[in-house]
Tab-separated table of C-alpha atoms in Angstrom:
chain	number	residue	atom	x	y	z
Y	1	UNK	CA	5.525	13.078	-26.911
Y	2	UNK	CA	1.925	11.911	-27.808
Y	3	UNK	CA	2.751	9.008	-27.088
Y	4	UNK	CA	4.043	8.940	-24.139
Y	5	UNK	CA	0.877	11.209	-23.109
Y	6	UNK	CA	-1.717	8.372	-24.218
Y	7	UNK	CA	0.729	5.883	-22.468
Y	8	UNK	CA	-0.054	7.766	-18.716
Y	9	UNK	CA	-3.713	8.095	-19.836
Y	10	UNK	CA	-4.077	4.138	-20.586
Y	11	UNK	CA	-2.350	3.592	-17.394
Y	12	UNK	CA	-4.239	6.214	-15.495
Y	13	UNK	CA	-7.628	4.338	-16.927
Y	14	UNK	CA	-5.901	0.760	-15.535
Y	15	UNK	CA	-5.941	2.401	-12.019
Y	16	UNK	CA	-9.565	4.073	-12.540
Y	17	UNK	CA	-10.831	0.128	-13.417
Y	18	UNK	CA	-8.879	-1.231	-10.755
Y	19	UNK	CA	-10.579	0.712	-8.288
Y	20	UNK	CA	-13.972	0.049	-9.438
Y	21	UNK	CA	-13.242	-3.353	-9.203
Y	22	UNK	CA	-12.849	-3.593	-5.264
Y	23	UNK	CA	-16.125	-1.153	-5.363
Y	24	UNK	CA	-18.019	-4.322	-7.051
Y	25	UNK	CA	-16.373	-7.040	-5.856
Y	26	UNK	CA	-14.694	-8.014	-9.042
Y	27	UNK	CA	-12.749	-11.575	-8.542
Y	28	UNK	CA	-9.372	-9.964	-9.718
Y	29	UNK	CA	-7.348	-13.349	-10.748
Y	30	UNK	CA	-10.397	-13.972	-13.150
Y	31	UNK	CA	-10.270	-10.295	-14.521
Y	32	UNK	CA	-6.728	-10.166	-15.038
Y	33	UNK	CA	-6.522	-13.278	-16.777
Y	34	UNK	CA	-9.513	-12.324	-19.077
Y	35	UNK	CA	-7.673	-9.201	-19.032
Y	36	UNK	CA	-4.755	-10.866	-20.934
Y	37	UNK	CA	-6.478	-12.909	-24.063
Y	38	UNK	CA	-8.569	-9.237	-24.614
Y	39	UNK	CA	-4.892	-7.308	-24.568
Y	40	UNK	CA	-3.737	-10.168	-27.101
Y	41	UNK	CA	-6.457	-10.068	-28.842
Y	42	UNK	CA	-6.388	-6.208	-29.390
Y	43	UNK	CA	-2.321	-6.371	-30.529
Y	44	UNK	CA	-3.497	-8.791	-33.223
Y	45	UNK	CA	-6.583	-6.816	-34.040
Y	46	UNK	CA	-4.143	-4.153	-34.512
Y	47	UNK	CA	-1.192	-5.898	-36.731
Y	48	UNK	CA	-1.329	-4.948	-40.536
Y	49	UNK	CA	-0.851	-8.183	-41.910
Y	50	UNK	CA	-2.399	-11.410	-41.218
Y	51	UNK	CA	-0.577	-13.047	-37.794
Y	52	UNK	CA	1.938	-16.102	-39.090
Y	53	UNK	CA	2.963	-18.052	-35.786
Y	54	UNK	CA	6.136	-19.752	-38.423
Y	55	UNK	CA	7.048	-15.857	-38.760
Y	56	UNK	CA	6.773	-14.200	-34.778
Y	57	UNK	CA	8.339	-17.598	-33.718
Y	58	UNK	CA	11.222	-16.902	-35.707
Y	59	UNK	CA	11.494	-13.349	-34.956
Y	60	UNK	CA	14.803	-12.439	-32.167
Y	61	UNK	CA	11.846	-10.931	-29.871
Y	62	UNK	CA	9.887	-14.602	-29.857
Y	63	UNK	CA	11.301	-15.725	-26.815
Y	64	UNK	CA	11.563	-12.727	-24.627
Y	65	UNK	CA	7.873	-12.111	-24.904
Y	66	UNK	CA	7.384	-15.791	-23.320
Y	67	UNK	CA	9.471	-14.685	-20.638
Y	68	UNK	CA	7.878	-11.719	-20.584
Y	69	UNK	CA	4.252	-12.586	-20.027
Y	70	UNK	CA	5.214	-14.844	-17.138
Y	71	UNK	CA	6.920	-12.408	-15.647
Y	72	UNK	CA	4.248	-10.291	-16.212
Y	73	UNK	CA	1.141	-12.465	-14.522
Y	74	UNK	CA	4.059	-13.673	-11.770
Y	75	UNK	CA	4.854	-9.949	-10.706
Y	76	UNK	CA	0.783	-9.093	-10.573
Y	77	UNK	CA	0.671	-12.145	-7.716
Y	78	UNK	CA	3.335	-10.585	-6.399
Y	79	UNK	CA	1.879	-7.267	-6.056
Y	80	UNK	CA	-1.784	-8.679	-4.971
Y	81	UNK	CA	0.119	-10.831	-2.351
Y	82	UNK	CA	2.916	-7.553	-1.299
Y	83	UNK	CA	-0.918	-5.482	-1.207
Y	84	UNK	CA	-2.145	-8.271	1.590
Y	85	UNK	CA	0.516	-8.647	3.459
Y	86	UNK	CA	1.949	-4.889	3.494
Y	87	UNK	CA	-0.851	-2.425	2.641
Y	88	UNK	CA	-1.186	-1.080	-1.250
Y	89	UNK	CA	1.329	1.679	-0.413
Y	90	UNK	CA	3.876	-0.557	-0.113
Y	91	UNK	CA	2.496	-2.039	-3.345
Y	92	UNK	CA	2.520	1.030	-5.033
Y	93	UNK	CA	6.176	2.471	-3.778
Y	94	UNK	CA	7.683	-1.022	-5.085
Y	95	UNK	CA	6.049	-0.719	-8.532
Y	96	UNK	CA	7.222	2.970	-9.227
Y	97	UNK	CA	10.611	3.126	-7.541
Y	98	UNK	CA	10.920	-0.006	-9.780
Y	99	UNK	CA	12.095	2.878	-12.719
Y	100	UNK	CA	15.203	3.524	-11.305
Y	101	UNK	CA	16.313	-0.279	-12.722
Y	102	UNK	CA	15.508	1.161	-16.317
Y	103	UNK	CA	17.228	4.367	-15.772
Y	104	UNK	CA	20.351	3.056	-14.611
Y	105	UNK	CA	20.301	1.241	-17.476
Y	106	UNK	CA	20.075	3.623	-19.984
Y	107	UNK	CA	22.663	5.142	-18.485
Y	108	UNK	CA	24.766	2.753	-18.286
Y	109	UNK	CA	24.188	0.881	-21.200
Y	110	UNK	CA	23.124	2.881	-24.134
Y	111	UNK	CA	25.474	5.892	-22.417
Y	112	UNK	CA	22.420	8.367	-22.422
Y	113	UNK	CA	22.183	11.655	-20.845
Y	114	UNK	CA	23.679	12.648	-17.090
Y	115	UNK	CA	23.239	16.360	-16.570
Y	116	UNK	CA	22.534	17.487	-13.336
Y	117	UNK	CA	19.257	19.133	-13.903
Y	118	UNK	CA	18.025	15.755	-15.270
Y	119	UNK	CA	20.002	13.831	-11.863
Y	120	UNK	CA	17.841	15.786	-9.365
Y	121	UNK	CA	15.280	15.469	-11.650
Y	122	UNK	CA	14.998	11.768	-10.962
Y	123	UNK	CA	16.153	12.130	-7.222
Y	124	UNK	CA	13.459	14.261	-6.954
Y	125	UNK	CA	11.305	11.689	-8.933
Y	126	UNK	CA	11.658	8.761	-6.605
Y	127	UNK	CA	11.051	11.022	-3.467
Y	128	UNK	CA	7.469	12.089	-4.935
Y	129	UNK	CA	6.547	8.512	-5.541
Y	130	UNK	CA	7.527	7.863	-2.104
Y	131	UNK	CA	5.517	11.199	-0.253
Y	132	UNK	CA	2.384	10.353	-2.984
Y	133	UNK	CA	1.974	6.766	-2.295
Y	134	UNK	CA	2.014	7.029	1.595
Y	135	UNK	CA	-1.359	6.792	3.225
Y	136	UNK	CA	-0.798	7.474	6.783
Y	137	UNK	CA	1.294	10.464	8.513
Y	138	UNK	CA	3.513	7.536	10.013
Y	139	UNK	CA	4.986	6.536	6.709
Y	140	UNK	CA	5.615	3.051	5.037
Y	141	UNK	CA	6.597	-0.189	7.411
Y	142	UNK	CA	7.256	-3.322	6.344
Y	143	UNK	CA	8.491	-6.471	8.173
Y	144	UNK	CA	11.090	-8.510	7.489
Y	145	UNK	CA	9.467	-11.440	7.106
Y	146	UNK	CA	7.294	-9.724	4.696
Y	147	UNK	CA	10.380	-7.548	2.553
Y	148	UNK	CA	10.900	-10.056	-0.044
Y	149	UNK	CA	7.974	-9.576	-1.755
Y	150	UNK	CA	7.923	-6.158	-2.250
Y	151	UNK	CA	11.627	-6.459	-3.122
Y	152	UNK	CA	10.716	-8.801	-5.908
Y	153	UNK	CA	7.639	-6.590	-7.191
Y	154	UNK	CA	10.527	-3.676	-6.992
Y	155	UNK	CA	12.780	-6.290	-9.082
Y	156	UNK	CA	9.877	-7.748	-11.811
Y	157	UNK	CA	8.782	-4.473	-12.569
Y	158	UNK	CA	11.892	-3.237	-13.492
Y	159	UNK	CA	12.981	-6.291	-15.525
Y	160	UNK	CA	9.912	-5.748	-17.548
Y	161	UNK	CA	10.585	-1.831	-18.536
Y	162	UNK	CA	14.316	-2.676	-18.904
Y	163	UNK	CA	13.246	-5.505	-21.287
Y	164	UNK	CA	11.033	-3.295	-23.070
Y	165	UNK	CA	13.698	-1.089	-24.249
Y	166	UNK	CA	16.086	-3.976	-25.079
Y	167	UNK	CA	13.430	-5.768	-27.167
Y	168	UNK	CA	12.517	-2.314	-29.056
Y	169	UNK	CA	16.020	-0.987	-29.677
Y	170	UNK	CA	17.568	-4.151	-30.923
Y	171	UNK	CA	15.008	-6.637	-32.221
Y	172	UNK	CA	11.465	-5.094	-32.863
Y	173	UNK	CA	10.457	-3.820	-35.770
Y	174	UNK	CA	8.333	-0.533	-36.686
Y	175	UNK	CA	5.013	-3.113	-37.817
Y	176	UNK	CA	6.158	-5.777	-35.023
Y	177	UNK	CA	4.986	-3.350	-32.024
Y	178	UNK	CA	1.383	-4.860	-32.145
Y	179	UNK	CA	2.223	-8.684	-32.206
Y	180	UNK	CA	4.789	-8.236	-30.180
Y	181	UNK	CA	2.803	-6.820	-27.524
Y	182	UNK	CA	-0.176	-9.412	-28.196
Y	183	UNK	CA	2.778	-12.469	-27.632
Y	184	UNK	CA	3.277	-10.998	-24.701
Y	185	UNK	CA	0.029	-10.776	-23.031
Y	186	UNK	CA	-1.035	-14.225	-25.139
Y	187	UNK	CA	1.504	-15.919	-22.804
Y	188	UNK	CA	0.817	-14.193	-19.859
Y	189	UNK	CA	-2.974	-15.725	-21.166
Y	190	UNK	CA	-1.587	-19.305	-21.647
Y	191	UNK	CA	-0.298	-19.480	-17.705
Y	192	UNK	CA	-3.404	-17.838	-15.966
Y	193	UNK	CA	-5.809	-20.025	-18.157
Y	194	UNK	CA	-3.660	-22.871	-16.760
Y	195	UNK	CA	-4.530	-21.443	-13.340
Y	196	UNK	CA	-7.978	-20.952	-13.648
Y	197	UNK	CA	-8.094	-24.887	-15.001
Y	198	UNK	CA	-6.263	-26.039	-11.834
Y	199	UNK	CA	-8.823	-23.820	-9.190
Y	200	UNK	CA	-11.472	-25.321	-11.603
Y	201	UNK	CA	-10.236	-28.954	-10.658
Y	202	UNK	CA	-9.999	-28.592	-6.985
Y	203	UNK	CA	-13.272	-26.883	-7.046
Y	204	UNK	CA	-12.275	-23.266	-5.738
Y	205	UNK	CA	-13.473	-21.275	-9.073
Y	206	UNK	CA	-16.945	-19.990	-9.842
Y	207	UNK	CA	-16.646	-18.158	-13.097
Y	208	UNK	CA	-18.948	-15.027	-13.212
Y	209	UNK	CA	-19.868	-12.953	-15.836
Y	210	UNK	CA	-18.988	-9.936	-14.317
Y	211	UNK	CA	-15.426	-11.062	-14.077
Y	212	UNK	CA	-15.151	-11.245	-17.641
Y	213	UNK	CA	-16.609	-7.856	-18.180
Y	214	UNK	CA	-14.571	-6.171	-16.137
Y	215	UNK	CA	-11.514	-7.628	-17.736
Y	216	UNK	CA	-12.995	-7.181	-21.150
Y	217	UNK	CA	-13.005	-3.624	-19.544
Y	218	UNK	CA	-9.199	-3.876	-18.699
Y	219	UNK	CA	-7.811	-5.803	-21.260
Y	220	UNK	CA	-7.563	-2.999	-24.137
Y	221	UNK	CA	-5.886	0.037	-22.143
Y	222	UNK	CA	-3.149	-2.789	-21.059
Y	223	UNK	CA	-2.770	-3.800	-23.988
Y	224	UNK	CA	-2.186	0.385	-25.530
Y	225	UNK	CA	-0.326	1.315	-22.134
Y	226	UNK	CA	2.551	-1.080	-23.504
Y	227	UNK	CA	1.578	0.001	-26.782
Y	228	UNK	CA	2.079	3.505	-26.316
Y	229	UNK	CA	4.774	3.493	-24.408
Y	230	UNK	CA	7.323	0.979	-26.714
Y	231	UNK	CA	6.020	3.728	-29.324
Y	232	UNK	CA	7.053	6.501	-26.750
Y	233	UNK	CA	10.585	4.417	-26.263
Y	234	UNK	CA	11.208	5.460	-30.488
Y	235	UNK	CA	11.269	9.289	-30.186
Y	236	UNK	CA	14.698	10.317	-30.965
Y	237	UNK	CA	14.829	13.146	-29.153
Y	238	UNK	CA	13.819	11.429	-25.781
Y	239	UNK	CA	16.518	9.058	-23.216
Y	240	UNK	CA	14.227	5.815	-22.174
Y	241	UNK	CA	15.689	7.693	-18.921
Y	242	UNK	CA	13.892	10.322	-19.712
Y	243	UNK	CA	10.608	8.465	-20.724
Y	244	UNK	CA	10.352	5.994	-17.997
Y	245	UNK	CA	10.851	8.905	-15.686
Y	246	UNK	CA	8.385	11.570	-16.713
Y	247	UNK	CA	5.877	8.315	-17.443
Y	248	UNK	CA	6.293	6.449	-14.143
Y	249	UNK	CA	5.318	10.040	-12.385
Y	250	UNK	CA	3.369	10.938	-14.309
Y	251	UNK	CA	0.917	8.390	-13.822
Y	252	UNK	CA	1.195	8.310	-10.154
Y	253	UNK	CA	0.374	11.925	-10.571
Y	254	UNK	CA	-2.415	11.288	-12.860
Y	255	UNK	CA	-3.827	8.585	-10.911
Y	256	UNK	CA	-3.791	10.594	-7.917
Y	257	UNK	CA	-5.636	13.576	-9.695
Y	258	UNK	CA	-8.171	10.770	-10.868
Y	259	UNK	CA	-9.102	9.164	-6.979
Y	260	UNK	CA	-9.419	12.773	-5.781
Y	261	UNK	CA	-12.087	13.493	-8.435
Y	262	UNK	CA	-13.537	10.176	-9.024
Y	263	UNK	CA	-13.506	8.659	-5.884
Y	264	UNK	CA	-13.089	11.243	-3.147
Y	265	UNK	CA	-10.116	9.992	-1.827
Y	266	UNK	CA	-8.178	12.728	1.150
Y	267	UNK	CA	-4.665	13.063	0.780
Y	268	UNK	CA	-2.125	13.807	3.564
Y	269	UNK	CA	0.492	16.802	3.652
Y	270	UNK	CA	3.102	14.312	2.959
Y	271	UNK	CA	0.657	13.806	-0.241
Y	272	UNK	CA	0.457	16.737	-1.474
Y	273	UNK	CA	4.336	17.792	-0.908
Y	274	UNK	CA	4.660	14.594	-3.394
Y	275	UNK	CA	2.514	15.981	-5.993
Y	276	UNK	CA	4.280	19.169	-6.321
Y	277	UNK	CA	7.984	17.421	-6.282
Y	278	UNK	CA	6.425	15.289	-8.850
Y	279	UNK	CA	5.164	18.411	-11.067
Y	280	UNK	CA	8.608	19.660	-10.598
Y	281	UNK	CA	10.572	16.543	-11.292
Y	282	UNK	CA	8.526	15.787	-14.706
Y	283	UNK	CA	9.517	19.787	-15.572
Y	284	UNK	CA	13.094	19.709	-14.229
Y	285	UNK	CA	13.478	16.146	-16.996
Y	286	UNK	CA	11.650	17.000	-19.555
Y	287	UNK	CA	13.635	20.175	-19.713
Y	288	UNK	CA	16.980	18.105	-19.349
Y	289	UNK	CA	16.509	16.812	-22.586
């Protein structure tokens, strides 16, 4: 369970930066892609043993993290285009309802818990993430010309969770976590230095130091939010149901907590409803297990 708890935290800390980053005009493709080598950086920081590229390119996980870190950089253009084109709510709905792909496969897959307590539970779940993300009494619109991308932030996001379990149930091992993590993000690295590079050439990229601050500043609670949580997916006594529902919620939670505090943000009645369905959702799975 500690894990899972430093998991939210990380991610909590990701949406603190995040906002601070529109608050000083932070170029965010140059962050995130700084944010990447620091995440990679950290997982082999953290490995045990010295990092052999003839041993992780042999390992059954090798490939999947390749995939992986594209996916990851591809679904964060995704969400930054879905964000101009749709409003952050929209964003933000796609991204969490995104854990009902994981939890459908748990179920389905690796034949994990059902009970009805934990079913409403995640009904509830996905309605909170809905009411909390909204910012205007009118709801969440999006046009059709426009649904595709949110639909494929909806889709990425779920891929990677889903793949997260896969990788760590069949293929990584206990002392692999780190490097595992850091092949990930070093991929995700590879393709947004590419990027930078090609803005470079045509002459659309000023590099600034504050850029690479602020994703020095990101970089190493990404890296320990997918840290913590493939450590969270190991608890024996936890569904990845389970996890990816009481984390996904509780973040949003969290993170809501955190912009009332930090950055004096109002919330709506439709807000509010959503944070007590998502108090009651995290207590109605937890106690399903």
């Amino acid at each position: 369970m500690i894990y899972l708890i430093l998991s939210v935290l990380a991610s909590t800390l990701i949406f603190i930066i995040f906002k601070l980053f529109s608050k000083y005009n932070v170029d965010t493709l140059q962050a995130i892609i700084i944010n990447y080598i620091v995440a990679s950086i950290s997982g082999i920081i953290a490995y045990s043993e010295p990092v052999d590229m003839g041993y992780v390119s042999n390992q059954g996980w090798f490939y999947g993290a390749i995939v992986l870190g594209i996916i990851f950089i591809s679904v964060f253009n995704l969400m930054a285009i879905t964000t101009q084109k749709s409003g952050l709510s929209v964003a933000a709905v796609a991204t969490k309802m995104s854990l009902a792909i994981p939890i459908i496969f748990g179920i389905f897959v690796y034949n994990e818990s059902t009970g009805t307590l934990k079913i409403i539970g995640i009904i509830i779940a996905l309605v909170a993430v809905y009411l909390t993300s909204m910012k205007s009494a009118e709801g969440i619109s999006i046009s059709k010309k426009n649904l595709i991308f949110p639909l494929l932030v909806f889709i990425g996001s779920g891929i990677i969770d889903t793949s997260l379990k896969f990788f760590e149930t069949h293929y990584v091992a206990e002392n692999d976590v780190p490097v595992f993590s850091a092949t990930i993000f070093g991929f995700a690295a590879i393709i947004g230095v590419f990027t930078l590079i090609y803005k470079r050439i045509k002459g659309t990229l000023t590099l600034s130091l504050k850029n690479c601050v602020a994703g020095i500043g990101l970089g190493i609670p990404n890296y320990f939010s997918i840290y913590f949580i493939i450590k969270a997916l190991r608890y024996e006594n936890m569904d990845s149901s389970t996890v990816f529902t009481i984390n996904n919620v509780a973040i949003l939670l969290v993170s809501t907590i955190a912009g009332i505090i930090f950055f004096k943000e109002r919330l709506i009645l439709k807000n509010w409803i959503g944070i007590v369905l998502a108090i009651l959702s995290i207590i109605m799975v937890a106690f399903s297990v």
